[in-house]
XYZ file of C-alpha atoms in Angstrom:
567
model
C 0.022 0.009 -0.588
C 3.122 2.156 0.005
C 2.110 4.503 -3.035
C -1.111 5.454 -1.432
C 0.912 7.608 0.986
C 1.733 9.736 -2.064
C -2.153 10.654 -2.154
C -2.721 14.024 -0.163
C -4.979 16.161 -0.372
C -4.013 19.749 -1.510
C -5.137 23.136 0.209
C -7.631 23.846 -2.958
C -9.178 20.032 -2.301
C -10.100 21.118 0.500
C -11.361 24.468 0.119
C -13.340 22.783 -3.088
C -14.755 19.902 -0.945
C -15.843 22.588 1.750
C -17.478 24.385 -0.714
C -19.933 22.666 -1.699
C -21.299 21.751 1.889
C -21.500 25.899 2.274
C -23.199 26.193 -1.154
C -25.802 23.402 0.214
C -26.264 25.003 3.145
C -26.624 27.982 1.708
C -29.630 27.056 -0.595
C -30.956 24.956 2.228
C -30.936 28.271 4.679
C -32.363 30.584 1.197
C -35.518 28.455 1.303
C -36.390 28.482 4.659
C -36.001 32.547 4.751
C -37.697 32.969 1.751
C -41.069 32.712 0.235
C -43.554 31.248 2.373
C -41.030 30.067 4.957
C -41.376 26.559 4.775
C -44.758 27.049 7.174
C -47.354 24.710 5.627
C -46.874 20.946 5.415
C -47.843 21.618 1.470
C -44.817 23.837 1.275
C -42.004 21.597 3.274
C -42.924 18.191 1.931
C -43.992 18.905 -1.834
C -42.670 22.162 -2.406
C -46.355 24.206 -2.868
C -46.918 22.223 -5.931
C -44.971 25.113 -7.870
C -42.090 23.030 -9.211
C -40.839 23.395 -12.746
C -39.225 20.665 -15.391
C -35.541 21.595 -15.342
C -34.926 21.747 -11.391
C -37.408 18.417 -11.093
C -35.867 16.296 -13.594
C -32.324 17.255 -12.216
C -33.438 15.809 -9.150
C -35.106 12.577 -10.303
C -31.386 11.815 -11.585
C -29.308 13.029 -8.868
C -31.526 11.401 -5.851
C -30.377 7.843 -7.117
C -26.894 8.524 -9.052
C -25.589 7.704 -5.569
C -21.754 7.866 -4.475
C -22.060 4.030 -5.033
C -22.875 4.208 -8.272
C -20.027 6.729 -9.168
C -17.229 4.482 -8.174
C -19.417 1.360 -9.402
C -19.927 1.979 -12.845
C -16.112 2.398 -13.929
C -14.643 -0.641 -11.862
C -17.437 -2.430 -13.575
C -16.489 -1.414 -16.871
C -12.896 -1.313 -16.282
C -13.191 -5.215 -14.691
C -15.872 -6.792 -16.986
C -16.272 -4.584 -20.420
C -18.741 -2.103 -21.778
C -21.685 -5.117 -21.891
C -23.321 -2.689 -18.345
C -23.551 -0.121 -21.213
C -27.149 -1.893 -22.690
C -28.501 -0.953 -19.552
C -29.550 1.972 -21.320
C -31.819 0.343 -23.463
C -33.894 -0.375 -20.508
C -34.435 3.429 -19.452
C -37.065 3.933 -22.664
C -39.211 2.399 -20.868
C -38.490 2.498 -17.492
C -39.448 6.022 -17.708
C -42.266 6.286 -20.374
C -44.536 3.665 -18.300
C -44.317 5.486 -15.033
C -44.852 8.713 -17.126
C -48.131 7.669 -18.822
C -49.098 5.359 -16.027
C -48.119 5.824 -12.458
C -47.818 9.258 -12.613
C -51.230 9.890 -14.370
C -52.840 8.246 -11.160
C -51.091 9.506 -8.536
C -50.998 12.784 -9.612
C -55.002 12.351 -9.816
C -55.733 11.484 -6.900
C -53.869 14.899 -5.082
C -51.654 12.441 -3.049
C -48.872 13.424 -0.983
C -47.509 9.753 0.053
C -47.980 7.074 -2.213
C -48.721 4.971 0.175
C -52.278 6.572 0.721
C -53.114 5.251 -2.836
C -52.816 1.423 -1.100
C -55.415 2.374 1.386
C -57.851 4.059 -1.636
C -56.925 0.868 -3.149
C -57.093 -1.998 -0.939
C -57.271 -0.998 3.266
C -55.381 0.586 5.661
C -53.129 -2.331 6.752
C -52.008 -2.689 3.617
C -50.760 1.412 4.067
C -49.252 0.363 7.345
C -47.674 -2.858 5.663
C -46.069 -0.509 2.434
C -44.760 2.239 4.607
C -43.032 0.324 6.774
C -41.597 -1.816 4.794
C -40.360 1.526 2.807
C -39.049 2.911 5.928
C -37.365 -0.419 6.976
C -35.532 -0.293 3.293
C -34.351 3.443 3.513
C -33.086 3.667 6.518
C -31.140 0.460 5.905
C -30.149 2.235 2.789
C -28.946 6.191 3.656
C -26.375 5.062 6.337
C -24.445 2.568 4.236
C -24.708 5.590 1.541
C -23.075 8.074 3.313
C -20.368 5.780 5.258
C -19.404 3.530 1.979
C -17.469 6.722 -0.155
C -16.412 7.501 2.970
C -14.584 4.619 3.690
C -13.258 4.262 0.819
C -11.967 8.031 0.502
C -10.724 7.462 3.579
C -8.202 4.643 2.519
C -6.976 5.662 -0.702
C -6.311 9.341 0.485
C -6.470 9.404 4.497
C -9.608 11.680 4.198
C -10.639 11.950 7.720
C -12.978 9.266 7.648
C -15.706 10.180 10.441
C -15.381 13.964 9.614
C -16.429 13.707 6.186
C -19.531 11.380 7.745
C -20.005 13.672 10.474
C -19.867 16.792 8.349
C -21.899 15.650 4.958
C -24.972 14.405 7.822
C -24.850 17.024 9.369
C -25.016 19.776 7.157
C -27.862 17.714 4.640
C -29.700 17.421 8.203
C -29.622 20.818 8.179
C -30.430 22.281 4.798
C -33.203 19.116 4.499
C -35.414 20.559 8.029
C -34.769 23.970 7.478
C -35.359 24.251 3.884
C -38.102 21.220 3.000
C -38.465 19.858 -0.376
C -37.589 22.835 -2.023
C -34.229 23.062 -0.948
C -33.642 19.557 -1.158
C -34.621 19.802 -5.510
C -32.578 23.190 -5.686
C -29.557 21.492 -3.746
C -29.919 18.183 -6.106
C -29.603 20.845 -9.672
C -26.089 22.256 -7.822
C -25.180 18.657 -6.636
C -26.250 17.218 -10.405
C -23.806 19.576 -12.064
C -21.403 19.096 -9.563
C -21.288 15.582 -10.616
C -20.866 16.046 -14.027
C -17.976 18.779 -13.682
C -16.570 16.401 -11.925
C -16.451 13.305 -13.779
C -16.030 14.911 -16.933
C -12.733 16.493 -15.868
C -11.463 12.692 -14.560
C -12.506 11.785 -18.271
C -10.365 14.683 -20.090
C -7.654 14.723 -17.979
C -7.121 10.957 -18.379
C -8.000 10.515 -22.300
C -5.204 13.271 -22.540
C -3.006 11.526 -20.692
C -3.640 8.443 -22.007
C -3.233 9.752 -26.121
C -6.239 10.376 -27.269
C -10.070 8.983 -27.317
C -8.804 6.879 -29.881
C -6.002 5.455 -28.524
C -7.723 4.613 -25.149
C -10.876 2.893 -27.257
C -7.646 1.020 -29.444
C -6.390 -0.072 -26.199
C -9.982 -1.253 -24.747
C -10.158 -3.601 -27.847
C -6.940 -4.697 -27.281
C -7.835 -5.992 -24.062
C -11.386 -7.246 -24.733
C -13.256 -4.534 -22.698
C -15.648 -3.590 -25.555
C -18.079 -5.717 -26.039
C -20.959 -7.298 -28.701
C -24.641 -7.736 -27.994
C -24.801 -10.750 -25.767
C -28.451 -12.374 -27.064
C -27.659 -15.337 -24.177
C -31.351 -15.681 -22.517
C -29.547 -17.871 -19.757
C -31.311 -15.937 -16.407
C -28.016 -16.967 -14.015
C -26.230 -14.641 -16.534
C -24.945 -11.590 -14.752
C -24.769 -9.045 -17.450
C -26.754 -9.834 -20.934
C -28.929 -7.698 -23.229
C -32.183 -9.753 -21.424
C -30.848 -9.225 -18.029
C -29.634 -5.174 -18.508
C -32.639 -4.488 -20.877
C -35.298 -6.345 -19.493
C -34.646 -7.045 -16.363
C -33.682 -3.253 -16.318
C -37.169 -2.302 -17.105
C -38.483 -3.277 -13.678
C -35.784 -2.201 -11.519
C -36.122 1.520 -12.995
C -39.976 1.130 -12.485
C -39.324 0.264 -8.691
C -37.041 3.396 -8.822
C -39.270 5.813 -11.302
C -42.478 4.358 -10.689
C -43.362 4.113 -6.625
C -40.244 4.837 -4.675
C -42.037 7.539 -2.589
C -38.136 10.009 -3.018
C -39.076 9.908 -7.031
C -42.907 10.460 -6.936
C -42.908 13.133 -4.479
C -40.863 15.074 -7.187
C -43.450 14.062 -9.621
C -46.681 15.754 -6.898
C -44.380 18.928 -6.201
C -45.136 19.733 -10.012
C -46.791 23.183 -10.786
C -49.008 20.399 -13.761
C -49.260 16.819 -14.652
C -47.947 17.813 -17.979
C -44.918 18.974 -16.755
C -44.238 15.958 -14.069
C -44.439 13.956 -17.461
C -42.085 16.155 -19.057
C -39.628 15.825 -16.389
C -39.707 12.076 -16.639
C -39.227 12.425 -20.227
C -35.770 14.631 -19.257
C -34.188 12.379 -17.176
C -33.800 9.585 -20.114
C -31.065 11.605 -21.589
C -29.771 12.689 -18.611
C -29.395 9.156 -17.419
C -27.509 7.833 -20.551
C -25.762 10.546 -20.065
C -24.580 9.537 -17.082
C -23.942 5.990 -17.741
C -21.604 7.056 -21.156
C -19.710 8.892 -18.685
C -19.205 5.861 -16.007
C -18.301 3.544 -19.283
C -15.790 6.260 -20.905
C -14.145 6.974 -17.215
C -13.884 2.620 -17.021
C -12.171 2.166 -20.270
C -9.885 5.537 -19.897
C -8.748 3.135 -16.208
C -7.954 0.156 -18.771
C -6.710 2.591 -21.366
C -4.319 3.716 -17.748
C -3.475 0.284 -16.148
C -4.195 -2.324 -18.314
C -4.678 -5.662 -16.853
C -1.964 -4.580 -14.375
C -4.849 -2.809 -11.724
C -3.580 -1.317 -8.234
C -6.248 -4.198 -6.867
C -4.277 -6.877 -8.293
C -0.765 -4.601 -7.104
C -2.559 -4.451 -3.636
C -2.463 -0.671 -3.414
C -6.123 -1.072 -2.780
C -8.749 -3.429 -1.130
C -12.089 -3.117 -3.310
C -12.588 -2.031 -6.913
C -14.849 0.714 -5.357
C -11.578 2.160 -3.677
C -10.086 1.772 -7.626
C -11.916 4.508 -9.208
C -10.372 6.930 -6.390
C -6.796 5.857 -6.753
C -7.168 6.371 -10.559
C -8.728 9.948 -9.954
C -6.116 11.036 -7.329
C -3.378 9.382 -9.840
C -5.021 10.882 -12.466
C -5.226 14.695 -11.019
C -2.266 14.583 -8.484
C -0.426 17.098 -10.832
C -3.565 19.242 -10.867
C -4.400 21.058 -7.313
C -8.093 21.640 -6.932
C -9.489 18.468 -9.484
C -9.352 15.498 -7.001
C -11.350 17.871 -4.606
C -13.680 18.764 -7.545
C -14.073 14.916 -7.737
C -14.634 13.643 -3.872
C -17.005 17.174 -4.187
C -18.648 15.061 -7.454
C -18.303 11.673 -5.422
C -20.369 13.602 -1.722
C -22.446 15.107 -4.120
C -23.813 12.000 -4.738
C -23.999 11.009 -1.348
C -25.838 13.939 -0.246
C -28.708 14.019 -2.978
C -29.094 10.548 -2.140
C -29.868 11.288 1.753
C -31.795 14.499 1.523
C -34.632 12.289 -0.411
C -34.406 9.581 2.088
C -34.601 12.067 4.661
C -37.801 14.546 3.112
C -39.679 11.190 1.890
C -39.423 9.323 5.307
C -40.680 12.844 6.500
C -43.647 12.800 4.975
C -44.320 8.988 5.070
C -44.009 9.185 8.408
C -46.359 11.880 8.479
C -48.693 11.478 6.040
C -48.909 7.764 6.703
C -48.286 6.568 10.412
C -49.165 10.042 12.442
C -51.840 12.154 10.523
C -54.565 9.294 10.498
C -54.127 7.998 13.828
C -53.958 10.699 15.715
C -56.522 14.117 16.197
C -56.748 16.855 14.078
C -53.588 19.471 14.740
C -53.197 22.875 13.771
C -50.667 23.605 10.217
C -48.320 25.431 11.877
C -47.712 22.225 14.971
C -48.048 19.669 12.134
C -44.778 21.620 9.976
C -43.296 21.722 13.090
C -43.387 18.037 13.444
C -42.439 17.094 9.436
C -39.378 19.065 10.306
C -38.790 17.534 13.611
C -39.047 14.579 11.923
C -36.113 15.325 8.931
C -33.981 16.309 11.815
C -34.790 12.765 13.555
C -34.358 10.791 10.916
C -30.808 13.234 10.476
C -29.653 11.550 13.295
C -30.854 8.161 12.782
C -29.156 8.011 9.355
C -26.070 9.238 11.399
C -26.541 6.730 13.383
C -26.643 4.302 10.643
C -23.675 5.621 9.483
C -21.849 4.261 12.810
C -23.517 0.795 12.576
C -21.870 0.576 8.822
C -18.621 0.703 10.200
C -18.840 -2.400 12.271
C -20.872 -4.437 9.786
C -17.550 -5.514 7.897
C -18.319 -7.839 4.947
C -21.774 -7.966 6.065
C -21.921 -4.536 4.484
C -22.745 -5.681 0.884
C -25.710 -7.778 2.075
C -26.934 -4.053 3.855
C -26.759 -2.101 0.453
C -28.639 -4.971 -1.375
C -31.432 -4.774 0.688
C -31.959 -1.622 -1.134
C -32.951 -4.022 -4.079
C -34.445 -6.498 -2.620
C -37.547 -4.369 -1.107
C -38.080 -2.476 -4.402
C -39.329 -5.445 -6.367
C -41.986 -6.080 -3.612
C -43.248 -2.640 -3.236
C -43.459 -2.655 -7.317
C -45.155 -5.367 -7.539
C -47.939 -4.720 -5.197
C -48.780 -0.914 -6.444
C -48.859 -3.131 -10.203
C -51.565 -5.553 -8.107
C -53.512 -2.124 -7.404
C -53.578 -0.677 -10.632
C -53.177 -3.333 -13.418
C -55.882 -5.940 -12.030
C -59.136 -4.818 -10.334
C -60.384 -8.069 -8.844
C -57.445 -7.946 -6.478
C -58.601 -7.264 -2.611
C -56.391 -6.484 0.545
C -55.853 -9.692 1.620
C -54.154 -10.433 -1.746
C -51.995 -7.793 -1.381
C -51.171 -8.780 2.146
C -50.122 -11.810 1.444
C -48.837 -10.799 -1.888
C -46.917 -8.383 -0.026
C -45.095 -10.670 2.741
C -44.554 -13.715 0.309
C -42.630 -11.763 -1.935
C -40.407 -9.877 0.594
C -40.133 -13.387 2.454
C -39.044 -14.506 -1.566
C -36.768 -11.386 -2.117
C -34.399 -12.010 0.864
C -34.520 -15.655 0.730
C -32.972 -15.359 -2.858
C -30.459 -12.751 -1.553
C -29.205 -13.241 1.784
C -29.239 -17.259 -0.127
C -27.179 -16.057 -2.603
C -24.872 -14.026 -0.419
C -23.923 -16.422 2.251
C -23.557 -19.149 -0.325
C -21.144 -16.815 -2.173
C -19.123 -15.662 1.372
C -18.853 -19.712 2.266
C -17.316 -20.369 -1.204
C -14.935 -17.435 -0.684
C -12.097 -19.101 1.039
C -10.082 -20.372 -1.734
C -9.048 -17.267 -3.867
C -10.613 -18.354 -7.150
C -12.595 -14.886 -7.190
C -12.609 -11.729 -7.872
C -15.412 -9.534 -5.742
C -17.338 -7.039 -7.532
C -18.917 -3.942 -6.465
C -22.139 -3.728 -9.139
C -22.852 -0.215 -9.818
C -26.963 0.719 -8.778
C -28.769 2.259 -11.831
C -30.352 5.528 -10.715
C -29.158 5.696 -7.543
C -30.688 4.938 -4.935
C -28.949 1.782 -5.605
C -31.291 -0.429 -6.168
C -29.087 -3.385 -6.724
C -26.018 -3.954 -5.480
C -24.551 -7.260 -5.265
C -20.911 -8.922 -4.586
C -20.759 -10.611 -7.910
C -18.029 -13.671 -7.571
C -16.219 -15.051 -10.808
C -16.058 -19.063 -10.490
C -14.836 -21.618 -13.151
C -17.520 -24.221 -11.312
C -20.364 -25.905 -13.777
C -24.019 -24.210 -13.512
C -25.813 -24.947 -11.000
C -29.067 -26.519 -10.595
C -32.104 -26.899 -7.595
C -32.011 -23.844 -4.533
C -28.296 -23.078 -6.143
C -29.573 -21.905 -9.469
C -32.179 -19.473 -7.831
C -29.231 -18.628 -5.327
C -27.163 -17.231 -8.763
C -30.138 -15.834 -10.737
C -28.752 -12.590 -11.860
C -29.495 -9.394 -9.810
C -30.709 -7.161 -12.671
C -33.836 -9.895 -12.808
C -34.337 -9.541 -8.369
C -36.823 -6.836 -9.239
C -38.636 -8.317 -11.820
C -38.477 -12.001 -10.120
C -40.014 -10.144 -7.019
C -42.652 -7.669 -7.678
C -44.445 -11.073 -10.478
C -44.139 -12.897 -7.019
C -46.566 -10.486 -5.393
C -48.433 -10.566 -8.518
C -49.108 -13.926 -8.864
C -49.664 -14.731 -4.651
C -52.385 -11.569 -4.777
C -54.205 -12.615 -7.578
C -54.593 -16.219 -6.133
C -55.304 -15.368 -2.934
C -57.529 -12.418 -4.356
C -59.558 -15.273 -6.055
C -60.160 -17.625 -3.500
C -61.279 -15.045 -0.715
C -63.517 -13.082 -2.512
C -65.406 -9.772 -3.151
C -63.302 -6.524 -3.478
C -64.760 -2.431 -2.827
C -62.513 -0.390 -4.538
C -62.792 3.090 -6.159
C -62.861 2.899 -10.110
C -59.991 5.590 -9.998
C -57.468 4.192 -8.244
C -56.672 1.162 -11.020
C -55.266 2.038 -14.752
C -58.755 1.095 -16.507
C -57.681 1.449 -19.886
C -54.419 0.038 -19.705
C -56.779 -3.566 -17.886
C -58.696 -3.181 -20.876
C -55.682 -3.382 -23.289
C -54.312 -5.902 -21.671
C -56.880 -8.361 -20.466
C -59.474 -7.862 -23.574
C -62.963 -5.487 -22.702
C -64.652 -8.487 -22.634
C -63.005 -10.328 -20.357
C -62.615 -7.345 -17.391
C -66.417 -6.437 -17.680
C -66.803 -10.245 -16.996
C -64.695 -9.940 -13.642
C -65.885 -6.353 -12.828
C -69.424 -7.855 -12.779
C -68.309 -10.938 -10.821
C -65.664 -9.544 -8.170
C -65.771 -5.417 -7.941
C -68.666 -3.489 -6.900
C -67.658 -0.110 -8.046
C -67.865 2.656 -5.264
C -67.237 5.532 -7.272
């Protein structure tokens, strides 16, 4: 690890990092003391439903473009080649479906929390189960997403670990608790620009040092890092066109269709049309982010070839390798390493601020308001701010717990991906299948979560037990849009094709969301048929799509048999 000693930050780098924190806090304070001054829950939690297309779209992008993704995508490309780029094919349907199916339903019902939909469509118990599942998902996730990049930074540069964690956590808590959703969205815009600038600086300087883009491409081709179209339909293959292009659609739907952090941004838009346009605007931005991650991975390969810093022992994991590369490329250019670190922590800030705000919203709307006596607007707003503050402190506590986890850290990260699929299945059950009832929804959700944790934890443990001999290479997989929907440690082994339960454990992580959401829908429908009638409001499901999917006659038959419309 000797070479790492040389990789220190200059004063200019620290100044740039501090400026990021000051600017983020400044935006929060501005919205705390301007406009309506966050005096109502409508303004604090939903930005008065007044946001325009550009800030909403950049905030949608930033929310799940986490620091783990910024570190994960280039190391994935460096290690396995450009096959991962085909994930971009899933973005089209993954954003088109939310724009025209999920957004209209949520927006027209004038919701504050997505889980209010579950009570309108099913029952209060389904709503509470959905809310608790989401809170569990986000609380586990946000501590890890704050701690993981700080740990990588500390390992490569000696940057103070807990200083970085505390500075980020406290600044984020400050501007989220004071400035509300407006502050979160506008800091996301600023942080997105910093993310683009940081990655672009590394790509430009790295490409120049490697001898130009043609030379980078030539070295990548010679090293078999430029992947063709792999049409292998095997779901156990980690990355093929089908796992990325089709499995990725479900992963995107879990993120951009039903996740509270994203839906809250749609609901903060001025009109339904603005919400839909902001969803469209994410598409080209996502493609740019993915391409930049791929380019950085190729530039890394052009610099190191097969002799990676990981193999030489300079770093201990692939996420540290990206930071090592950045420090190596930019060490003679004061300020640019600081810009990349600002880029890295912008990813973390945008993710955890969205987590605080969405957690405060669902706790207030789903767990407190329905179960306590009506309160004044001022008291409700103060309580919402206290909840945001409370979740900020919980995040710091979770970061400390993450530091004690060791190898279990990857399992904690993958929980985000495990839980997203069943929640997607629950909303699909409500919108596309009018005869599904609340009993079916509850049993389906529990079945989906059991299946998700069985496969997720089972595959993690089976790989851990196989990791004694050095026949593999541990890899952190990038989450696509950021709240890391699916991070797993993947091992490359020379074992024969698994069968039985081991085949289930070997399922590509890109299929987790599809598999788990399908489990919820299938079990939910079976239980609904067995348990009888359901009373729903017709506007709570996507009736047009149901008619297209199942045929007008079939739906009329089912509706006449199982549904008493309560319009």
